[in-house]
Coordinates of C-alpha atoms and ligand atoms in Angstrom, one line a residue:
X1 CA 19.7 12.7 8.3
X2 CA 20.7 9.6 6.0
X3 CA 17.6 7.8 5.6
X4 CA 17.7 4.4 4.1
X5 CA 13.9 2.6 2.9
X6 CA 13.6 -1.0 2.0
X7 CA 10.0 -2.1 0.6
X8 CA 9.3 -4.5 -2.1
X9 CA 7.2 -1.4 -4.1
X10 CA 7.9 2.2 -5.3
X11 CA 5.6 3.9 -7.5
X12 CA 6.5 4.2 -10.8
X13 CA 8.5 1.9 -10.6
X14 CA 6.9 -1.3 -9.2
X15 CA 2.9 -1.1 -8.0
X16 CA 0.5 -3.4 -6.5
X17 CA -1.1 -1.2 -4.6
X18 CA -1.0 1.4 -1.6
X19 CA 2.6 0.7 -0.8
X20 CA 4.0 1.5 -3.5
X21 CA 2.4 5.2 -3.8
X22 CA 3.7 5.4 0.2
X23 CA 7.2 4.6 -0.4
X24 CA 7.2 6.9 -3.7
X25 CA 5.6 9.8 -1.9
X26 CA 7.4 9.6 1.3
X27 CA 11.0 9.2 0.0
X28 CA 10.5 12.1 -2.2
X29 CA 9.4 14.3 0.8
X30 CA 12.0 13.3 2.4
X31 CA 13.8 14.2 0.0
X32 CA 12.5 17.5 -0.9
X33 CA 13.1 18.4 2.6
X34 CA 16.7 17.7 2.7
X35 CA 17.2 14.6 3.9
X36 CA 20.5 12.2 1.8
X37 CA 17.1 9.5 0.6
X38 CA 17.8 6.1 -1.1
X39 CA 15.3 3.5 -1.7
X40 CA 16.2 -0.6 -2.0
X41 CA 13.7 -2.3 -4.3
X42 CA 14.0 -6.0 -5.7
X43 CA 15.1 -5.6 -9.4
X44 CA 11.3 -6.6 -10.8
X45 CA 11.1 -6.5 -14.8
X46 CA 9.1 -3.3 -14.4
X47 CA 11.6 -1.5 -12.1
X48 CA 14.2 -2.8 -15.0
X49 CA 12.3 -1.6 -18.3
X50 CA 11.3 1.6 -16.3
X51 CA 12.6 4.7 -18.9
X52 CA 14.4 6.3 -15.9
X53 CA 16.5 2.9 -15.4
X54 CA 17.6 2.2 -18.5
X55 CA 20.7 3.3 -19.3
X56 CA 21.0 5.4 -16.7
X57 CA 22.4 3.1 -13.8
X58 CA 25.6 1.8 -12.4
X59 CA 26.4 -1.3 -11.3
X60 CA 27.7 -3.6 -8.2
X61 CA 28.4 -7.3 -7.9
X62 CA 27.5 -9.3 -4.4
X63 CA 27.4 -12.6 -3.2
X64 CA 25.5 -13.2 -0.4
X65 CA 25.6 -16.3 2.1
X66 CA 22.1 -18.2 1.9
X67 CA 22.9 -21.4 4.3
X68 CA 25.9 -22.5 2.5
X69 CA 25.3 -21.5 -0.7
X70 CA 26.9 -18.1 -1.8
X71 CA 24.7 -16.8 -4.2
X72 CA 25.5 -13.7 -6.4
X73 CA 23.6 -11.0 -7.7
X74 CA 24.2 -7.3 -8.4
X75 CA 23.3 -4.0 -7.3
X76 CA 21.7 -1.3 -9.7
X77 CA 21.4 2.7 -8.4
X78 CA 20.7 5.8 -10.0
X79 CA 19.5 8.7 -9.1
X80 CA 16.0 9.8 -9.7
X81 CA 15.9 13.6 -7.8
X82 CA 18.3 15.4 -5.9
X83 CA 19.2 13.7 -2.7
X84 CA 17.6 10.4 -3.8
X85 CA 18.6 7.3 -4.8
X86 CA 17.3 4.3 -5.6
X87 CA 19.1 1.2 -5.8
X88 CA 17.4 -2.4 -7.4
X89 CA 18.7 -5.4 -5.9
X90 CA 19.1 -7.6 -8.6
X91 CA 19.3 -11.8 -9.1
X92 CA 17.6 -12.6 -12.6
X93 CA 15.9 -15.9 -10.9
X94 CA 14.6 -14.4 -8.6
X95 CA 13.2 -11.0 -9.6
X96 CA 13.2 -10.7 -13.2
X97 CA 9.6 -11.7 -13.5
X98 CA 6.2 -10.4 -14.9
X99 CA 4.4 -10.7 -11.2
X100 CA 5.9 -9.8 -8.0
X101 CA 4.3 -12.2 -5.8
X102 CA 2.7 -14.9 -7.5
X103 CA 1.3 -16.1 -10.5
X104 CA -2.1 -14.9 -10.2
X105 CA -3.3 -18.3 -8.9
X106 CA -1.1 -18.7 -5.8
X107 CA 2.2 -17.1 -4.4
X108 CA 5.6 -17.7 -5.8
X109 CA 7.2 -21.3 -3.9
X110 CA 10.5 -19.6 -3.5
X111 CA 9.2 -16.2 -1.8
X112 CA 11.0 -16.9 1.3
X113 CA 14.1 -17.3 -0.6
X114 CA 13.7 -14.4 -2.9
X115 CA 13.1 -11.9 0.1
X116 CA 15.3 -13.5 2.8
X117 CA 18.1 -13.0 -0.3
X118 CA 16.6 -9.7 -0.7
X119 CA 17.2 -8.5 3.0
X120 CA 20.4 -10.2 3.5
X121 CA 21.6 -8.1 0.1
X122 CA 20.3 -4.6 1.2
X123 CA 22.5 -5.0 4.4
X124 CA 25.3 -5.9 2.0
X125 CA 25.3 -3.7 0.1
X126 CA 24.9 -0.8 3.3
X127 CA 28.2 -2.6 4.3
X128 CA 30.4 -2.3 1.0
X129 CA 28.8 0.6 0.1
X130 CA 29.5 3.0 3.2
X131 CA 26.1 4.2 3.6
X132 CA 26.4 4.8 7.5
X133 CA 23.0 5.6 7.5
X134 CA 21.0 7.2 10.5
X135 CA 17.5 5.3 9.6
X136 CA 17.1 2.6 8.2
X137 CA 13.4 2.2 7.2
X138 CA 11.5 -1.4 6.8
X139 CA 8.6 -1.7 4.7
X140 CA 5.9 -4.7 5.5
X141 CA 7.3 -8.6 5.7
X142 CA 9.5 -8.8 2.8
X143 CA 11.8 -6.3 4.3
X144 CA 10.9 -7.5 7.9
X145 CA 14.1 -9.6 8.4
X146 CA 16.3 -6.2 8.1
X147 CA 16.4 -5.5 11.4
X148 CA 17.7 -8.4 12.8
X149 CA 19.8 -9.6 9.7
X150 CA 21.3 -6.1 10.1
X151 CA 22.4 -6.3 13.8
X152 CA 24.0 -9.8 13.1
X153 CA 25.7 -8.4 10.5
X154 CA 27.1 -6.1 12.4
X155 CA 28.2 -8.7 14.8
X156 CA 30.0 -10.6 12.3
X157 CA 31.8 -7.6 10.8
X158 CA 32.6 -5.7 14.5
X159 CA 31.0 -2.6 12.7
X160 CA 28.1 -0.2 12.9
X161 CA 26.0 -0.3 9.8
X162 CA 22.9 2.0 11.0
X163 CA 21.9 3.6 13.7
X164 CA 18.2 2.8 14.6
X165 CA 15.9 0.6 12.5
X166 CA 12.3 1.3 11.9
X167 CA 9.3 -1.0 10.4
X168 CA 5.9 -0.2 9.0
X169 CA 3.4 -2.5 8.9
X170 CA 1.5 -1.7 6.2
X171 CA -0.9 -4.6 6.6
X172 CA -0.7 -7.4 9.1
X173 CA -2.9 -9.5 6.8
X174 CA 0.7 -10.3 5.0
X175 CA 3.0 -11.9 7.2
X176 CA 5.9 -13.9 5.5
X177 CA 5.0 -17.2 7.4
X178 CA 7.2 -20.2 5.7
X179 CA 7.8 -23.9 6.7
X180 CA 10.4 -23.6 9.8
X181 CA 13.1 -25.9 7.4
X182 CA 13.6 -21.9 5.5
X183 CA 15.2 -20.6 8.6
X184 CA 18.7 -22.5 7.8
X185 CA 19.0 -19.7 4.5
X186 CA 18.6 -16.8 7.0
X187 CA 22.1 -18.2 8.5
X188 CA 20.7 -16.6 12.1
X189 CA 21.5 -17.6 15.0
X190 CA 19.3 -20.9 16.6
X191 CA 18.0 -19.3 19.2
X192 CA 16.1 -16.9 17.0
X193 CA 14.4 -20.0 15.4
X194 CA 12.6 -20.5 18.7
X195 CA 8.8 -18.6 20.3
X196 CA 11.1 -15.7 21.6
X197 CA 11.9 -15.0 17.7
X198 CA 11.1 -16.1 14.5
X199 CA 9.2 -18.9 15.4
X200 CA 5.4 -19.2 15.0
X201 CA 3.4 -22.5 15.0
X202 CA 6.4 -24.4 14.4
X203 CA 7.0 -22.0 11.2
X204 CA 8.9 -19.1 10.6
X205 CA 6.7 -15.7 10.7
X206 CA 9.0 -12.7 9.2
X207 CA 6.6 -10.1 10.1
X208 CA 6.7 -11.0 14.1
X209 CA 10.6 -10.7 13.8
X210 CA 10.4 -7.5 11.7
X211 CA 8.0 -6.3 14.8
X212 CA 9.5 -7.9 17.7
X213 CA 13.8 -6.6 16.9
X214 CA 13.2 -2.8 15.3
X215 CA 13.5 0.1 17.0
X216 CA 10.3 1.6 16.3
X217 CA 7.5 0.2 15.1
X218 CA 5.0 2.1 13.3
X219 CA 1.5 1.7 11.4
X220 CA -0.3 3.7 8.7
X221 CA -3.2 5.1 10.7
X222 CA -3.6 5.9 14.3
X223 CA -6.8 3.9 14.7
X224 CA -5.3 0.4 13.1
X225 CA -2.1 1.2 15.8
X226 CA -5.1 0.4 18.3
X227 CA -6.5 -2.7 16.1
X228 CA -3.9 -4.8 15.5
X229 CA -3.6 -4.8 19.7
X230 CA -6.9 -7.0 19.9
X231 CA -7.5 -10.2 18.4
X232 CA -10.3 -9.0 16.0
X233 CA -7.8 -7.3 13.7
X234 CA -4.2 -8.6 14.8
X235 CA -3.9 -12.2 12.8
X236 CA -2.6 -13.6 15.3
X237 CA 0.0 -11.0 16.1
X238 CA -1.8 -8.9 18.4
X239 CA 0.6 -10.0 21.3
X240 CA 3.4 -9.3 19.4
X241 CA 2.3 -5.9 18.9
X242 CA 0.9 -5.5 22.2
X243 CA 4.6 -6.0 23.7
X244 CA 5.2 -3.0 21.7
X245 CA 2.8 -1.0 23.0
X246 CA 5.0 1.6 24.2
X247 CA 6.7 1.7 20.6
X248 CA 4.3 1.5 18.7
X249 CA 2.6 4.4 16.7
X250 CA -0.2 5.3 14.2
X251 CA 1.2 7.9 11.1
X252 CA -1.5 8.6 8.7
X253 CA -0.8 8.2 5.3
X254 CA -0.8 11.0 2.9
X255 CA -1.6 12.3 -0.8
X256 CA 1.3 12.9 -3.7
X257 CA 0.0 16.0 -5.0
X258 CA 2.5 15.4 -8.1
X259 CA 0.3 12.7 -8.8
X260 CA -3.5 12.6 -7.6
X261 CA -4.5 16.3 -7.7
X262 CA -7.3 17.1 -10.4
X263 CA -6.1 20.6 -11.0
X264 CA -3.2 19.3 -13.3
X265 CA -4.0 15.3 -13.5
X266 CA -2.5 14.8 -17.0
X267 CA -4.3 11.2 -17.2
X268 CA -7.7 12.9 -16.8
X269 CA -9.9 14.3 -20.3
X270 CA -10.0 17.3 -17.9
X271 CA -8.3 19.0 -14.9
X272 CA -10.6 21.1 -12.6
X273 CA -10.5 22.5 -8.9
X274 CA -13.2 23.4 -6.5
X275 CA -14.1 27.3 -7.6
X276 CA -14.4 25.4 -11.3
X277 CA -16.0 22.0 -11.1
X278 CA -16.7 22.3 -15.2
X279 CA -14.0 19.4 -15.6
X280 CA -15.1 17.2 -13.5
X281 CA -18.5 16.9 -15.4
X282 CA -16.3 16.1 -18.5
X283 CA -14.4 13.7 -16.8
X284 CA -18.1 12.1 -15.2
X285 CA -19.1 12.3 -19.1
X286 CA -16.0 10.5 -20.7
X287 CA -16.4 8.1 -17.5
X288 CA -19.9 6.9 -18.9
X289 CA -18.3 6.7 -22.4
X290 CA -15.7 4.5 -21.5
X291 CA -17.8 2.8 -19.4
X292 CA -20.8 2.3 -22.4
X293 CA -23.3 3.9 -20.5
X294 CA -25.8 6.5 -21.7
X295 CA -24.4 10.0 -22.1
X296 CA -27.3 11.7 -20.7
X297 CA -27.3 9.6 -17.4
X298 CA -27.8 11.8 -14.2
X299 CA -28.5 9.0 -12.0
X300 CA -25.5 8.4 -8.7
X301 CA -22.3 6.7 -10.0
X302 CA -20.6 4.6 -7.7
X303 CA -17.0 4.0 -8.4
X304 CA -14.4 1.4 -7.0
X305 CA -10.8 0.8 -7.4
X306 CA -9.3 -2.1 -5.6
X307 CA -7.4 -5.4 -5.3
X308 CA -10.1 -8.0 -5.6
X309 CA -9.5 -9.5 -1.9
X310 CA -11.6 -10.2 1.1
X311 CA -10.0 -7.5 2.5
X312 CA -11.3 -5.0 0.1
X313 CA -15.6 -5.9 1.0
X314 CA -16.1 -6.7 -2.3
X315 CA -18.4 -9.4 -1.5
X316 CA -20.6 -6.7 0.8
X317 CA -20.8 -5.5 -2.8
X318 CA -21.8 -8.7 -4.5
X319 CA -24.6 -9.0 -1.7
X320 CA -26.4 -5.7 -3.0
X321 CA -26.5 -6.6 -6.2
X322 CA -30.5 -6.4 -6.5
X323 CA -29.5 -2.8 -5.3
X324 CA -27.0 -2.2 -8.3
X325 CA -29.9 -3.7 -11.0
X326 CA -33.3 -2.1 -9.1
X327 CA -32.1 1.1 -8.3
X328 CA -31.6 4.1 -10.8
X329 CA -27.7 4.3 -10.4
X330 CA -24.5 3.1 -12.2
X331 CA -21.7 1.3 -10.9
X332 CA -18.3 0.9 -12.2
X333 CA -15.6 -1.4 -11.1
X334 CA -12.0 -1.7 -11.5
X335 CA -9.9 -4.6 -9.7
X336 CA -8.2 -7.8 -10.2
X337 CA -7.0 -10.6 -7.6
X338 CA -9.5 -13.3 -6.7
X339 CA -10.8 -14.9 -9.7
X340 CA -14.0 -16.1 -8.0
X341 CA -14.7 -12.4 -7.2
X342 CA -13.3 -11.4 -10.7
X343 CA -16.2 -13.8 -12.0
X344 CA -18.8 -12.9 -9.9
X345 CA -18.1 -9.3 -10.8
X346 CA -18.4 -10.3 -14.7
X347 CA -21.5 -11.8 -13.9
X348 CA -23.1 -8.7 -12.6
X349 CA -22.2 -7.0 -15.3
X350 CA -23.4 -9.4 -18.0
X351 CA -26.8 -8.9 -15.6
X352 CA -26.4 -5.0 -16.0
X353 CA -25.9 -4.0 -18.9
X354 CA -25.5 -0.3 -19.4
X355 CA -25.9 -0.2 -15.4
X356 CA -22.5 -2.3 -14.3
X357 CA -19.3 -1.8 -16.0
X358 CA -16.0 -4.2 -14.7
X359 CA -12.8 -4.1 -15.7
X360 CA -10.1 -6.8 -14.5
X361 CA -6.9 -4.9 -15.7
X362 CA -4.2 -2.9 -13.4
X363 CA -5.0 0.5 -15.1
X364 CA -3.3 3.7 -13.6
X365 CA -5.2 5.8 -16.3
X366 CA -8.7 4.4 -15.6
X367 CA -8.1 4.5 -11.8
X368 CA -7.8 8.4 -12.0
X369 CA -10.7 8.6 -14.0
X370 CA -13.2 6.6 -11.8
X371 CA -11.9 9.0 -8.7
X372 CA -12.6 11.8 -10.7
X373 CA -15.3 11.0 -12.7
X374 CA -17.9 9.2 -10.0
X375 CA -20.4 10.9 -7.9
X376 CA -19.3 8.4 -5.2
X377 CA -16.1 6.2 -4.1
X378 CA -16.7 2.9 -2.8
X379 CA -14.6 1.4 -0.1
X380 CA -16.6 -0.8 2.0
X381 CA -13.4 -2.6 3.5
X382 CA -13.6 -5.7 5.6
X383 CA -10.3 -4.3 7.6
X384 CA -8.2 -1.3 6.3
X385 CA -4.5 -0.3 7.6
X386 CA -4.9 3.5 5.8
X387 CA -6.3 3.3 2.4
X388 CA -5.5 6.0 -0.3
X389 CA -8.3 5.6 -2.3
X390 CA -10.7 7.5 0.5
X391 CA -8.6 10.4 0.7
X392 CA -7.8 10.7 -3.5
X393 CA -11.5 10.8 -3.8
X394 CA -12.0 13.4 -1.1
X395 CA -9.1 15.5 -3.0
X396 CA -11.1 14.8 -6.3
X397 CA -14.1 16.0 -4.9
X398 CA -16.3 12.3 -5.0
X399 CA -17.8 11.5 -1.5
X400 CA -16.6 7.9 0.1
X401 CA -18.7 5.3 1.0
X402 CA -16.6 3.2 3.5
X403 CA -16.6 1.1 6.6
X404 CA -15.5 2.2 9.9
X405 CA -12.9 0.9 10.5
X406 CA -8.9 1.2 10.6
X407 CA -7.6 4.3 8.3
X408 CA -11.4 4.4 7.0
X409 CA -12.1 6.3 10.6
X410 CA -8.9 8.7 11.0
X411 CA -9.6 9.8 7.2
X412 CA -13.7 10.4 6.8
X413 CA -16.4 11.9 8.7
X414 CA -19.9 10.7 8.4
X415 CA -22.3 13.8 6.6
X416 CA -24.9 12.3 9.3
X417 CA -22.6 12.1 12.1
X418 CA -21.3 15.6 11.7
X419 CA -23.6 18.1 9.2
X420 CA -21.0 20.8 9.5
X421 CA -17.8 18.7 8.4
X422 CA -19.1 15.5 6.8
X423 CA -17.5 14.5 3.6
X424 CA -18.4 10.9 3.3
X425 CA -20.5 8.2 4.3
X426 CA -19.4 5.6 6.5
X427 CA -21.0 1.7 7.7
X428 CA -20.6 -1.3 9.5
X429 CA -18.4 -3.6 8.0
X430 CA -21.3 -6.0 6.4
X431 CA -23.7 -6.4 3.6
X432 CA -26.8 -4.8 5.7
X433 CA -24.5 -1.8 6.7
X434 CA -23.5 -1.3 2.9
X435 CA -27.0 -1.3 2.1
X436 CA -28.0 1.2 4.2
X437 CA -24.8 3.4 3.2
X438 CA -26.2 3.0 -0.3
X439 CA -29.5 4.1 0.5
X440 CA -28.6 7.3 2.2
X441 CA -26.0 7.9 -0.5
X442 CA -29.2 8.2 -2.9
X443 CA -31.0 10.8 -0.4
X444 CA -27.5 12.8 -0.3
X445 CA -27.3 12.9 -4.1
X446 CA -31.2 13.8 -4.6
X447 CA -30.1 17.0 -2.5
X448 CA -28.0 19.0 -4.4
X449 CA -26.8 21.7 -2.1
X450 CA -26.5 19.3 0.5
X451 CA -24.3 17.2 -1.5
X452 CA -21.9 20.0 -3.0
X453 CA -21.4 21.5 0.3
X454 CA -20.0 18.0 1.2
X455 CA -17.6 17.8 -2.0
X456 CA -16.7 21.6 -0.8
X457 CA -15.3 20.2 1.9
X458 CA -13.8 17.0 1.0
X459 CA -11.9 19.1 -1.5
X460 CA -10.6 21.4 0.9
X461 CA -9.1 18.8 3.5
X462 CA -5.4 18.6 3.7
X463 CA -4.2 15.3 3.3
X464 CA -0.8 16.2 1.4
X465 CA 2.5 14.3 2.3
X466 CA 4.4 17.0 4.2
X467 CA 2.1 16.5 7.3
X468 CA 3.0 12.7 7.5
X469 CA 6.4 13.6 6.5
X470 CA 7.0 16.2 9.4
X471 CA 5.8 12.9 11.1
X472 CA 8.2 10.4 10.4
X473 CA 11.2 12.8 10.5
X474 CA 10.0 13.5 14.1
X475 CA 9.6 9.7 14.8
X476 CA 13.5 9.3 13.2
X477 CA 14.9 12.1 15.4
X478 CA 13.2 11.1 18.3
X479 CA 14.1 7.1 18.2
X480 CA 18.0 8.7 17.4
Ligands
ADP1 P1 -4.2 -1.3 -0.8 O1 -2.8 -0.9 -0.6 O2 -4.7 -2.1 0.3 O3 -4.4 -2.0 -2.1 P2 -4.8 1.5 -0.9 O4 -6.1 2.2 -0.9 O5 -3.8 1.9 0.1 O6 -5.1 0.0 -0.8 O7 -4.1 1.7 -2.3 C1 -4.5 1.1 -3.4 C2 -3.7 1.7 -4.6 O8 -3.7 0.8 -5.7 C3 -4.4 3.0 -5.1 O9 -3.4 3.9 -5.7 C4 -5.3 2.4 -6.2 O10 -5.6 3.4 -7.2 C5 -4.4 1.3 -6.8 N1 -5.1 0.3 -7.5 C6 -5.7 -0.8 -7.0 N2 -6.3 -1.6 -7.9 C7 -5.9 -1.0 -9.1 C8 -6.2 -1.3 -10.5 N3 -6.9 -2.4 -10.8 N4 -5.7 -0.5 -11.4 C9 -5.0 0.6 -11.1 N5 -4.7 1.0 -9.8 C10 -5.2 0.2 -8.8
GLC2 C1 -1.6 -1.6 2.6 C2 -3.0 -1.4 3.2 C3 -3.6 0.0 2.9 C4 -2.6 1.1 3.0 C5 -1.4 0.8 2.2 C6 -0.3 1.8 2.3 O1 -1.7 -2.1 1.3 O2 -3.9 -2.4 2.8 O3 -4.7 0.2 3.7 O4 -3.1 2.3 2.6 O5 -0.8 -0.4 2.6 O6 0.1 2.1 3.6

C-alpha cells in the first residue's frame, strides 16, 4: 500500500512527547514491512538542523490559498530508510521556531494559521507531487483538517488524491478550537462553518471535523475508544465520537525496540536483559549519582518522566509529599510544562534533599536512565489515551505505579489483582489512591522474590510495534 502520515511530531526529528515516538515507530514498521511510507511534518528548527536533513534534501516551491492571500512556502523530502520518506512543509514564519506550540507561557496566536496552512499544503503537495496514495493517515488536531480539505480539494481539481482517510486521536484533551472569524483561511465551504461541521460554541473545533469527515477513526488504546464515548473523558466531544461508534477503534500503542530496549540502549552507563540484571544495578547506581543521592541507598526509588500537565497527576504527587520526606525512599523527577507545578516540584526538592531530585529540562538521555535505573515508574495519570512510559518501564524491568484508567488499563495488571501475571501497581485516579499505591509499592519492594518475579514478567511482555503494526495495516485494508 502507499501510506501517507501527517502529524505535527516524528521522533528524532521533532518530540514533545508520545506522538512523536508513535509516528517514528509506526512509519518505520510500515516500512520495514513493505509498505511505499512518507511522513509530512511542519519544517520546525529541529526537524531543519536534524544531521539527516541537512544537506541531504530536495526542494519544492507552493503557494497555497489562505482566504485570499496566496501564501508560499516550500516543500523539503528525503529519504531516511528504504521505502520512507519524509517530507517537511516549510514557511520560515511560521515553523522555523525554537518551540512548536507555544512559548512556554501560552500557545502560539497564529496556531490556527500555521496548521490550517499546514494541512492545506500537505494536500498540495499530494496533488503536484503524484502521490496517489491508498491511506492517508491524520495525526491529532493539527492534521485534523486533512480530511476534509482533501476531499474539497479534490472537488476543485475533478481528481482523486487518496483513497480513504484515517485519523488518530491521540488525545482529545487538544482540540484546535479557534475564534469562528479563522474559518475564512480554511477557504471551505459555509456550510461546514455551521453545528453539522466545524462549528462548536460559536468557534471552530478542528478536532470534531478531523473526527466527524475521515474514514476511520481510530484511538491509541482500546479502553480510551470506550472513554472518550461518555462525558467523563470526552471534552466535550463525546457525541462526536459517539456518532462514530461503528468506526471507531482502540489500537494499542507499541514499543521501538531500536530505541527503548535495555539490552543495547546506547544512552544508558549499562545495557542488561532479564537472565543478567548486573546492568541495571549500574544504571540504579549512576541514577543516584546523577541524582546526588547516597551511593549506598537501597531504599525504593520512584522515578517519573512526564510533561508537567494536569493530565500527567502530578499534583496526586505533590499531595504525598509528607510520603516522599517521612518515608525511607527516593524520588526523582523529570518534566517541564506548567510552571506552577515546575515550582512546586523545586520546592520539594529544596525540602528533600538527598531524598527528591527535579529536573525541568527535555532530556532524552536522562529519560532512559530514570526507566532503567528506578525500582519503580510513576504514572499516576489524571486521564491517559496509551502512555509509553508504562510499557518502556515494563520492557526495562521497573514496575509501574499508575491509575486505571485509559491505556494505563489495556497495558498493566495489578500484582494484587492477579499474583500470577502482575507487573505493576495500579490506583484510583486521586491523591488517597496514590497513597495507598505507594504504600503497597514499599511492601512489594521489602519482598524480594515477590518483587523480581514481577520484573520477570514485565520484562517478558511483548509490547513491540509489529503487533500494532499488523493492526493498522489490517484497519487500512479493511476501510479500502
Ligand atoms: P504523552 O505523549 O502524553 O506525553 P507518553 O507516555 O505517551 O505521554 O509519551 C511521553 C514521551 O515523552 C516518552 O517518550 C517520554 O520519555 C517523553 N518525555 C516526556 N517528558 C520528557 C522530558 N522532560 N525529557 C525527555 N523525555 C520526555
Ligand atoms: C498522547 C497521549 C499519550 C499517548 C501518546 C501517543 O500524547 O497523551 O497517552 O501515549 O499520545 O499516542
Amino acid at each position: 500500500m502507499k501510506i501517507v502520515h501527517v502529524a505535527s511530531e516524528m521522533f528524532p526529528y521533532l518530540k514533545t512527547g508520545g506522538l512523536a515516538d508513535v509516528v517514528g515507530a509506526l512509519s518505520c514498521a510500515l516500512a520495514d514491512k513493505g509498505h511505499e511510507v512518507s511522513v509530512f511534518l511542519p519544517g520546525y528548527r529541529s526537524a531543519l538542523e536534524h544531521g539527516e536533513v541537512v544537506g541531504a534534501v530536495r526542494r519544492m516551491r507552493l503557494k497555497i490559498e489562505m482566504a485570499n492571500d496566496f501564501l508560499s512556502g516550500d516543500v523539503r523530502f528525503f529519504s531516511p530508510r528504504p521505502n520512507l520518506k519524509v517530507y517537511l512543509i516549510c514557511r520560515e514564519e511560521f515553523f522555523d521556531r525554537r518551540n512548536p506550540y507555544g512559548n512556554g507561557e501560552r500557545d502560539y496566536e497564529d496556531n490556527a494559521e500555521r496548521f490550517i496552512f499546514f494541512c492545506k499544503a500537505v494536500v498540495e503537495m499530494i496533488r503536484l507531487g503524484d502521490l496517489q496514495p491508498d491511506i492517508v493517515h491524520c495525526h491529532d488536531w493539527q492534521a485534523a483538517l486533512l480530511p476534509i480539505w482533501l476531499r474539497e480539494a479534490e472537488r476543485r481539481h475533478r481528481v482523486t488524491l487518496a483513497l480513504k482517510t484515517v485519523f488518530t486521536i491521540h488525545n482529545i484533551a487538544y482540540q484546535g478550537v479557534f475564534p469562528s472569524k479563522i474559518f475564512a483561511r480554511t477557504n471551505l465551504p459555509d456550510e461546514l462553518n455551521q453545528m453539522d461541521g466545524l462549528e462548536y460554541y460559536s468557534q471552530i473545533n478542528l478536532m470534531k471535523g478531523g473526527i466527524m469527515f475521515t474514514d476511520r477513526v481510530t484511538t491509541v488504546s482500546p479502553r480510551y475508544a470506550q472513554e472518550i464515548q461518555t462525558p467523563e473523558y470526552g471534552c466535550g466531544l463525546d457525541g462526536v465520537v459517539q456518532a462514530r461508534a461503528d468506526d471507531i477503534v482502540g489500537l494499542l500503542n507499541g514499543v521501538d525496540s531500536a530505541v527503548w530496549n535495555p539490552a543495547t540502549d546506547g544512552l544508558l552507563p549499562a545495557r542488561y536483559t532479564a537472565e543478567n540484571l548486573a546492568g541495571k544495578a549500574q544504571c540504579r547506581a549512576e541514577l543516584l549519582r546523577r541524582c546526588g543521592f547516597a551511593a549506598e541507598t537501597k531504599s525504593p526509588v520512584f522515578g517519573m518522566v512526564a510533561r508537567l500537565t494536569e493530565q500527567k497527576g502530578i499534583d496526586f504527587v505533590l499531595a504525598n509529599r509528607d510520603f516522599f520526606l517521612a518515608q525511607n525512599v527516593r524520588l526523582v523527577v523529570l518534566g517541564s510544562g506548567d510552571r506552577r507545578m515546575e515550582e512546586e516540584l523545586r520546592v520539594l526538592a529544596g525540602a528533600g534533599v538527598q531524598k527528591v531530585c527535579f529536573s525541568a529540562k527535555l532530556d532524552e538521555s536522562m529519560s532512559h536512565l530514570i526507566e532503567a535505573g528506578s525500582d519503580f515508574f510513576l504514572m499516576p495519570s489524571v486521564f491517559e489515551p496509551c502512555g509509553l512510559n508504562q510499557m518502556y518501564s515494563q520492557v526495562y524491568g521497573t514496575l509501574p505505579v499508575v491509575s486505571r484508567v485509559g491505556g494505563l488499563v489495556d497495558t498493566v495488571i495489578d500484582i494484587d489483582d492477579d499474583p500470577r501475571h502482575g507487573t505493576g501497581l495500579m490506583c484510583e485516579p486521586s491523591a488517597v489512591g496514590l497513597r495507598d499505591a505507594l504504600q503497597r509499592a514499599l511492601g512489594l519492594f521489602g519482598d524480594r522474590r515477590r518483587y523480581a518475579a514481577a520484573q520477570q514478567r514485565a520484562m517478558a511482555k511483548d509490547f513491540s510495534w509489529s503487533v500494532a503494526a499488523a493492526a493498522y495495516e489490517r484497519l487500512y485494508e479493511d476501510s479500502l
